[in-house]
């Protein structure tokens, strides 16, 4: 037996190398919660909670106070029976990033006990993945410069943040494409456009010969009809991010035929819902990408293991740790440019 005897939360703040600007939000730091699950034989499993008020309505100050409730809910449970623990933690559905961090810490403890990496516990489908790197909103000149630097570093997939100025966004994406010709582009509006603006955006760029691999969350999260309108009028595949938090959200998106891609983020759903979403999307013959919030290397480790284990994703947007200043790298993975493998 390997029963849980304690759960500990610790606040950690990481500064961005430069302010990270997306539609309607500029961040200069990320405050997360490190989770430690401790078993009766002294094994420790680690996870990270990286909340987003913009997406989930979560504040780190409130989540930190859940430490006692989480401990009370899962203490004396055996980490080997992690799906039973997941079921208990699913009751914290209003705080999905807490689910994600604690569920992963439980899996990490189990993996340490049996000396088997978490990605094997999740299926062991891939040995390597490739992440993109993100260009935040800035001046056209600065965004093009950053995209060129990212491409020169060996990142073949570039994520471009747009959504605050339609005309500028069109010019920016066109210029980035002109300067990084062999790259693939994920363009993320973070809910910044109306449906008609989104359609104008993609049609103008398509006529200019710009190839976009994924057009992510062009409209507000609640506008499923608008998302569907964009999908059926876009020459590029359309993805849901903020519209796809829980498995119930994804079920509706599939039923409404609203998207081509679903972006899973563990902080939106927890591991339990994320596992369900993978199977739902595969059954619907749609495609998946995996993203992140403001995780450090400890939190990105969770998504790396999930992506390698399930092997479910066409695109991987796991770069937040590359934007944060950390005293120590804490992921159980090796990164060589855009390529990520398990240690």
Short mmCIF file of C-alpha atoms in Angstrom, two decimals:
data_model
loop_
_atom_site.label_atom_id
_atom_site.label_comp_id
_atom_site.label_asym_id
_atom_site.label_seq_id
_atom_site.Cartn_x
_atom_site.Cartn_y
_atom_site.Cartn_z
CA UNK A 1 0.00 0.00 0.00
CA UNK A 2 1.06 3.59 -0.63
CA UNK A 3 -1.48 5.80 1.05
CA UNK A 4 -1.54 9.58 0.90
CA UNK A 5 -0.71 11.08 4.28
CA UNK A 6 -0.29 14.74 3.35
CA UNK A 7 -0.90 17.31 0.62
CA UNK A 8 1.01 20.58 0.63
CA UNK A 9 0.54 23.78 -1.38
CA UNK A 10 3.28 26.39 -1.85
CA UNK A 11 2.98 29.70 -3.73
CA UNK A 12 5.62 30.38 -6.36
CA UNK A 13 5.98 33.52 -8.49
CA UNK A 14 7.94 33.63 -11.74
CA UNK A 15 8.77 36.76 -13.74
CA UNK A 16 8.43 36.81 -17.53
CA UNK A 17 11.54 37.75 -19.46
CA UNK A 18 9.36 40.42 -21.05
CA UNK A 19 5.66 41.31 -20.57
CA UNK A 20 3.44 38.73 -22.26
CA UNK A 21 0.68 40.47 -24.20
CA UNK A 22 -2.41 38.73 -25.57
CA UNK A 23 -5.83 40.16 -26.41
CA UNK A 24 -7.06 42.14 -23.41
CA UNK A 25 -4.26 41.02 -21.08
CA UNK A 26 -0.64 41.86 -20.32
CA UNK A 27 1.27 39.78 -17.74
CA UNK A 28 4.70 40.44 -16.25
CA UNK A 29 4.66 37.45 -13.89
CA UNK A 30 2.92 34.15 -13.20
CA UNK A 31 1.99 33.11 -9.67
CA UNK A 32 1.40 29.37 -9.39
CA UNK A 33 0.93 26.81 -6.64
CA UNK A 34 3.35 23.93 -6.27
CA UNK A 35 1.57 20.77 -5.10
CA UNK A 36 3.28 18.01 -3.14
CA UNK A 37 1.50 14.71 -2.44
CA UNK A 38 3.26 12.68 0.24
CA UNK A 39 2.68 8.97 0.88
CA UNK A 40 3.14 6.82 3.98
CA UNK A 41 6.37 5.35 2.60
CA UNK A 42 7.92 8.78 2.10
CA UNK A 43 7.36 9.15 -1.64
CA UNK A 44 6.61 12.63 -2.94
CA UNK A 45 4.69 13.45 -6.10
CA UNK A 46 4.82 16.93 -7.58
CA UNK A 47 2.34 18.95 -9.61
CA UNK A 48 1.58 22.58 -10.36
CA UNK A 49 -1.55 24.71 -10.36
CA UNK A 50 -1.42 27.63 -12.83
CA UNK A 51 -4.80 29.39 -12.73
CA UNK A 52 -6.31 31.87 -15.18
CA UNK A 53 -8.99 34.30 -14.07
CA UNK A 54 -9.59 35.27 -17.70
CA UNK A 55 -10.37 31.68 -18.72
CA UNK A 56 -11.60 29.87 -15.60
CA UNK A 57 -12.46 32.67 -13.18
CA UNK A 58 -9.80 31.39 -10.78
CA UNK A 59 -7.65 33.50 -8.45
CA UNK A 60 -4.52 31.98 -6.96
CA UNK A 61 -5.28 33.51 -3.54
CA UNK A 62 -8.55 31.56 -3.35
CA UNK A 63 -7.12 28.32 -4.69
CA UNK A 64 -4.33 28.35 -2.12
CA UNK A 65 -6.94 28.16 0.64
CA UNK A 66 -8.21 24.82 -0.74
CA UNK A 67 -5.18 22.96 0.60
CA UNK A 68 -6.99 21.65 3.69
CA UNK A 69 -10.09 20.62 1.71
CA UNK A 70 -8.02 18.75 -0.86
CA UNK A 71 -6.04 16.98 1.84
CA UNK A 72 -9.20 15.98 3.70
CA UNK A 73 -10.72 14.60 0.47
CA UNK A 74 -7.88 12.28 -0.56
CA UNK A 75 -5.84 11.47 2.56
CA UNK A 76 -5.59 7.71 3.23
CA UNK A 77 -6.34 6.91 -0.43
CA UNK A 78 -3.84 4.72 -2.28
CA UNK A 79 -2.03 6.37 -5.20
CA UNK A 80 -2.15 3.05 -7.07
CA UNK A 81 -5.91 3.55 -7.32
CA UNK A 82 -5.47 6.93 -8.95
CA UNK A 83 -8.70 6.80 -10.95
CA UNK A 84 -10.65 6.59 -7.69
CA UNK A 85 -8.76 9.65 -6.51
CA UNK A 86 -9.51 11.39 -9.82
CA UNK A 87 -13.23 10.75 -9.24
CA UNK A 88 -13.01 12.42 -5.83
CA UNK A 89 -11.12 15.39 -7.23
CA UNK A 90 -13.68 15.77 -10.03
CA UNK A 91 -15.99 17.18 -7.37
CA UNK A 92 -13.74 20.28 -7.43
CA UNK A 93 -15.11 21.05 -10.91
CA UNK A 94 -15.23 24.80 -10.22
CA UNK A 95 -11.44 24.86 -9.80
CA UNK A 96 -10.06 22.85 -12.73
CA UNK A 97 -6.46 23.98 -12.31
CA UNK A 98 -6.51 22.53 -8.79
CA UNK A 99 -7.77 19.26 -10.23
CA UNK A 100 -4.93 19.32 -12.76
CA UNK A 101 -2.13 19.96 -10.30
CA UNK A 102 -3.29 17.52 -7.63
CA UNK A 103 -4.28 14.77 -10.08
CA UNK A 104 -0.86 14.97 -11.68
CA UNK A 105 0.92 14.97 -8.32
CA UNK A 106 -0.91 11.74 -7.47
CA UNK A 107 0.21 10.17 -10.76
CA UNK A 108 3.74 11.41 -10.17
CA UNK A 109 3.81 9.77 -6.73
CA UNK A 110 2.58 6.50 -8.23
CA UNK A 111 5.19 6.70 -10.99
CA UNK A 112 7.95 7.24 -8.41
CA UNK A 113 6.74 4.23 -6.40
CA UNK A 114 6.91 1.87 -9.36
CA UNK A 115 9.87 3.64 -11.04
CA UNK A 116 7.94 4.20 -14.27
CA UNK A 117 7.55 7.60 -15.98
CA UNK A 118 4.04 9.08 -16.01
CA UNK A 119 3.88 9.05 -19.80
CA UNK A 120 4.05 5.25 -19.69
CA UNK A 121 1.12 5.19 -17.25
CA UNK A 122 -0.81 7.27 -19.79
CA UNK A 123 -0.05 4.99 -22.71
CA UNK A 124 3.53 5.60 -23.87
CA UNK A 125 2.44 6.46 -27.40
CA UNK A 126 5.29 8.81 -28.35
CA UNK A 127 8.93 9.25 -27.42
CA UNK A 128 9.26 12.81 -28.72
CA UNK A 129 7.08 15.84 -29.39
CA UNK A 130 7.79 19.23 -30.94
CA UNK A 131 6.53 22.46 -29.43
CA UNK A 132 5.87 25.81 -31.02
CA UNK A 133 6.99 29.13 -29.58
CA UNK A 134 4.78 32.18 -29.19
CA UNK A 135 4.97 35.72 -30.53
CA UNK A 136 3.02 38.01 -28.21
CA UNK A 137 1.21 41.17 -29.31
CA UNK A 138 3.58 44.07 -29.95
CA UNK A 139 4.41 46.44 -32.78
CA UNK A 140 4.55 44.90 -36.24
CA UNK A 141 8.32 45.38 -36.34
CA UNK A 142 8.88 43.73 -32.98
CA UNK A 143 6.57 40.81 -33.75
CA UNK A 144 8.32 40.13 -37.06
CA UNK A 145 11.71 40.38 -35.36
CA UNK A 146 10.66 37.93 -32.65
CA UNK A 147 9.20 35.49 -35.18
CA UNK A 148 12.46 35.52 -37.13
CA UNK A 149 14.42 34.83 -33.95
CA UNK A 150 12.10 31.96 -33.03
CA UNK A 151 12.45 30.46 -36.51
CA UNK A 152 16.24 30.82 -36.40
CA UNK A 153 16.24 28.93 -33.08
CA UNK A 154 14.81 25.91 -34.90
CA UNK A 155 11.11 26.26 -34.06
CA UNK A 156 9.19 25.23 -37.17
CA UNK A 157 5.80 26.01 -35.61
CA UNK A 158 5.17 29.63 -34.61
CA UNK A 159 2.17 30.80 -32.61
CA UNK A 160 1.09 34.37 -33.36
CA UNK A 161 -1.12 36.33 -30.97
CA UNK A 162 -3.66 38.66 -32.62
CA UNK A 163 -7.10 40.05 -31.84
CA UNK A 164 -6.77 43.71 -30.85
CA UNK A 165 -6.45 45.46 -34.23
CA UNK A 166 -7.75 43.69 -37.33
CA UNK A 167 -5.81 45.68 -39.96
CA UNK A 168 -2.56 45.55 -38.00
CA UNK A 169 -3.05 41.83 -37.36
CA UNK A 170 -3.43 41.09 -41.07
CA UNK A 171 -0.27 43.05 -41.89
CA UNK A 172 1.64 41.41 -39.03
CA UNK A 173 0.80 37.84 -40.02
CA UNK A 174 1.56 38.59 -43.67
CA UNK A 175 4.96 40.03 -42.76
CA UNK A 176 5.82 37.15 -40.43
CA UNK A 177 4.91 34.65 -43.15
CA UNK A 178 7.04 36.54 -45.67
CA UNK A 179 10.05 36.42 -43.34
CA UNK A 180 9.71 32.81 -42.12
CA UNK A 181 8.58 31.06 -45.26
CA UNK A 182 8.99 27.42 -44.21
CA UNK A 183 7.28 27.74 -40.82
CA UNK A 184 3.78 26.65 -39.83
CA UNK A 185 1.52 29.15 -38.08
CA UNK A 186 -1.02 28.86 -35.31
CA UNK A 187 -2.83 32.19 -35.16
CA UNK A 188 -4.60 32.83 -31.86
CA UNK A 189 -7.11 35.68 -31.50
CA UNK A 190 -7.97 34.90 -27.85
CA UNK A 191 -11.64 35.82 -28.42
CA UNK A 192 -10.73 39.22 -29.91
CA UNK A 193 -12.86 39.29 -33.07
CA UNK A 194 -16.50 39.33 -34.00
CA UNK A 195 -17.45 36.45 -36.31
CA UNK A 196 -17.48 38.77 -39.34
CA UNK A 197 -14.09 40.25 -38.45
CA UNK A 198 -12.67 36.76 -38.06
CA UNK A 199 -13.92 35.72 -41.49
CA UNK A 200 -12.51 38.90 -43.04
CA UNK A 201 -9.16 38.20 -41.36
CA UNK A 202 -8.80 34.72 -42.81
CA UNK A 203 -10.16 35.56 -46.25
CA UNK A 204 -7.76 38.47 -46.73
CA UNK A 205 -4.77 36.41 -45.64
CA UNK A 206 -5.84 33.46 -47.79
CA UNK A 207 -6.02 35.72 -50.84
CA UNK A 208 -2.53 36.95 -50.01
CA UNK A 209 -1.29 33.36 -50.10
CA UNK A 210 -0.61 32.99 -46.38
CA UNK A 211 -1.04 29.43 -45.13
CA UNK A 212 -2.33 29.11 -41.54
CA UNK A 213 -2.35 25.68 -39.92
CA UNK A 214 -4.81 26.57 -37.15
CA UNK A 215 -6.96 29.65 -36.47
CA UNK A 216 -7.56 29.53 -32.74
CA UNK A 217 -10.50 30.92 -30.74
CA UNK A 218 -11.44 33.84 -32.99
CA UNK A 219 -14.63 34.77 -31.08
CA UNK A 220 -15.81 34.99 -27.48
CA UNK A 221 -16.02 31.67 -25.65
CA UNK A 222 -19.81 31.62 -25.30
CA UNK A 223 -20.51 32.34 -28.99
CA UNK A 224 -20.68 28.80 -30.31
CA UNK A 225 -22.85 29.89 -33.24
CA UNK A 226 -20.21 32.49 -34.09
CA UNK A 227 -17.46 29.92 -33.86
CA UNK A 228 -19.40 27.65 -36.19
CA UNK A 229 -19.95 30.54 -38.61
CA UNK A 230 -16.21 31.17 -38.75
CA UNK A 231 -15.47 27.48 -39.23
CA UNK A 232 -17.83 27.15 -42.18
CA UNK A 233 -16.50 30.33 -43.80
CA UNK A 234 -12.79 29.85 -43.16
CA UNK A 235 -10.28 28.32 -45.56
CA UNK A 236 -8.21 27.38 -42.48
CA UNK A 237 -9.00 24.89 -39.69
CA UNK A 238 -10.64 26.56 -36.69
CA UNK A 239 -9.83 25.63 -33.08
CA UNK A 240 -11.63 26.13 -29.77
CA UNK A 241 -9.62 27.06 -26.70
CA UNK A 242 -11.57 29.20 -24.24
CA UNK A 243 -14.78 27.59 -25.56
CA UNK A 244 -13.45 24.12 -24.68
CA UNK A 245 -12.86 23.88 -20.95
CA UNK A 246 -14.71 20.77 -19.78
CA UNK A 247 -15.70 17.55 -21.50
CA UNK A 248 -19.25 18.91 -21.58
CA UNK A 249 -18.09 21.98 -23.52
CA UNK A 250 -16.33 19.73 -26.02
CA UNK A 251 -19.38 17.51 -26.38
CA UNK A 252 -21.40 20.57 -27.37
CA UNK A 253 -18.74 21.75 -29.83
CA UNK A 254 -18.74 18.34 -31.49
CA UNK A 255 -22.53 18.18 -31.59
CA UNK A 256 -22.75 21.69 -33.10
CA UNK A 257 -19.98 20.93 -35.65
CA UNK A 258 -18.37 24.18 -34.50
CA UNK A 259 -14.63 23.37 -34.79
CA UNK A 260 -11.93 21.39 -36.55
CA UNK A 261 -9.52 21.40 -33.59
CA UNK A 262 -9.86 21.36 -29.82
CA UNK A 263 -7.09 22.84 -27.68
CA UNK A 264 -6.72 20.86 -24.46
CA UNK A 265 -5.10 22.64 -21.54
CA UNK A 266 -4.82 20.63 -18.36
CA UNK A 267 -5.46 23.80 -16.33
CA UNK A 268 -8.88 24.16 -17.97
CA UNK A 269 -10.04 20.62 -17.35
CA UNK A 270 -7.81 18.56 -15.09
CA UNK A 271 -6.34 15.26 -16.24
CA UNK A 272 -9.61 13.37 -15.87
CA UNK A 273 -11.60 15.56 -18.26
CA UNK A 274 -8.61 15.85 -20.58
CA UNK A 275 -8.49 12.06 -20.95
CA UNK A 276 -12.19 12.02 -21.78
CA UNK A 277 -11.79 14.86 -24.29
CA UNK A 278 -9.04 12.98 -26.12
CA UNK A 279 -11.33 10.01 -26.72
CA UNK A 280 -14.33 12.19 -27.62
CA UNK A 281 -12.40 14.17 -30.22
CA UNK A 282 -10.83 11.06 -31.70
CA UNK A 283 -14.27 9.45 -31.97
CA UNK A 284 -15.60 12.54 -33.76
CA UNK A 285 -12.64 12.39 -36.19
CA UNK A 286 -11.52 15.90 -35.27
CA UNK A 287 -8.02 17.01 -34.27
CA UNK A 288 -6.28 18.06 -31.07
CA UNK A 289 -3.65 20.49 -29.95
CA UNK A 290 -2.36 20.92 -26.40
CA UNK A 291 -1.59 24.27 -24.80
CA UNK A 292 -0.60 25.85 -21.51
CA UNK A 293 -1.34 28.77 -19.21
CA UNK A 294 1.58 30.26 -17.24
CA UNK A 295 3.19 27.04 -16.04
CA UNK A 296 6.81 26.79 -14.99
CA UNK A 297 8.90 23.81 -16.08
CA UNK A 298 7.24 21.80 -13.28
CA UNK A 299 3.79 22.45 -14.74
CA UNK A 300 4.82 22.00 -18.36
CA UNK A 301 6.16 18.60 -17.29
CA UNK A 302 2.54 17.58 -16.70
CA UNK A 303 1.46 18.43 -20.25
CA UNK A 304 4.61 16.92 -21.77
CA UNK A 305 3.89 13.58 -20.10
CA UNK A 306 0.22 13.79 -21.07
CA UNK A 307 1.07 14.53 -24.70
CA UNK A 308 3.71 11.80 -24.95
CA UNK A 309 1.54 9.29 -23.17
CA UNK A 310 -1.62 9.78 -25.22
CA UNK A 311 0.12 10.64 -28.49
CA UNK A 312 -3.05 12.48 -29.42
CA UNK A 313 -1.89 15.89 -30.56
CA UNK A 314 -1.11 17.38 -33.95
CA UNK A 315 0.33 20.58 -32.44
CA UNK A 316 1.96 21.24 -29.07
CA UNK A 317 1.96 24.74 -27.60
CA UNK A 318 4.07 24.05 -24.51
CA UNK A 319 6.37 27.04 -24.24
CA UNK A 320 5.38 29.03 -21.13
CA UNK A 321 8.44 27.79 -19.23
CA UNK A 322 10.62 29.26 -21.97
CA UNK A 323 9.19 32.69 -21.21
CA UNK A 324 9.64 32.55 -17.42
CA UNK A 325 12.72 33.16 -15.30
CA UNK A 326 13.33 30.08 -13.13
CA UNK A 327 16.17 29.48 -10.72
CA UNK A 328 16.07 25.75 -11.44
CA UNK A 329 14.63 23.64 -14.26
CA UNK A 330 12.27 21.09 -12.69
CA UNK A 331 10.79 19.16 -15.59
CA UNK A 332 11.41 15.45 -16.01
CA UNK A 333 12.08 16.02 -19.67
CA UNK A 334 14.86 17.16 -21.96
CA UNK A 335 14.39 20.04 -24.37
CA UNK A 336 16.57 20.56 -27.40
CA UNK A 337 15.23 23.57 -29.26
CA UNK A 338 11.66 22.68 -30.22
CA UNK A 339 12.10 18.93 -29.53
CA UNK A 340 11.03 17.48 -26.18
CA UNK A 341 11.79 13.98 -24.89
CA UNK A 342 11.46 12.28 -21.50
CA UNK A 343 14.68 11.92 -19.46
#
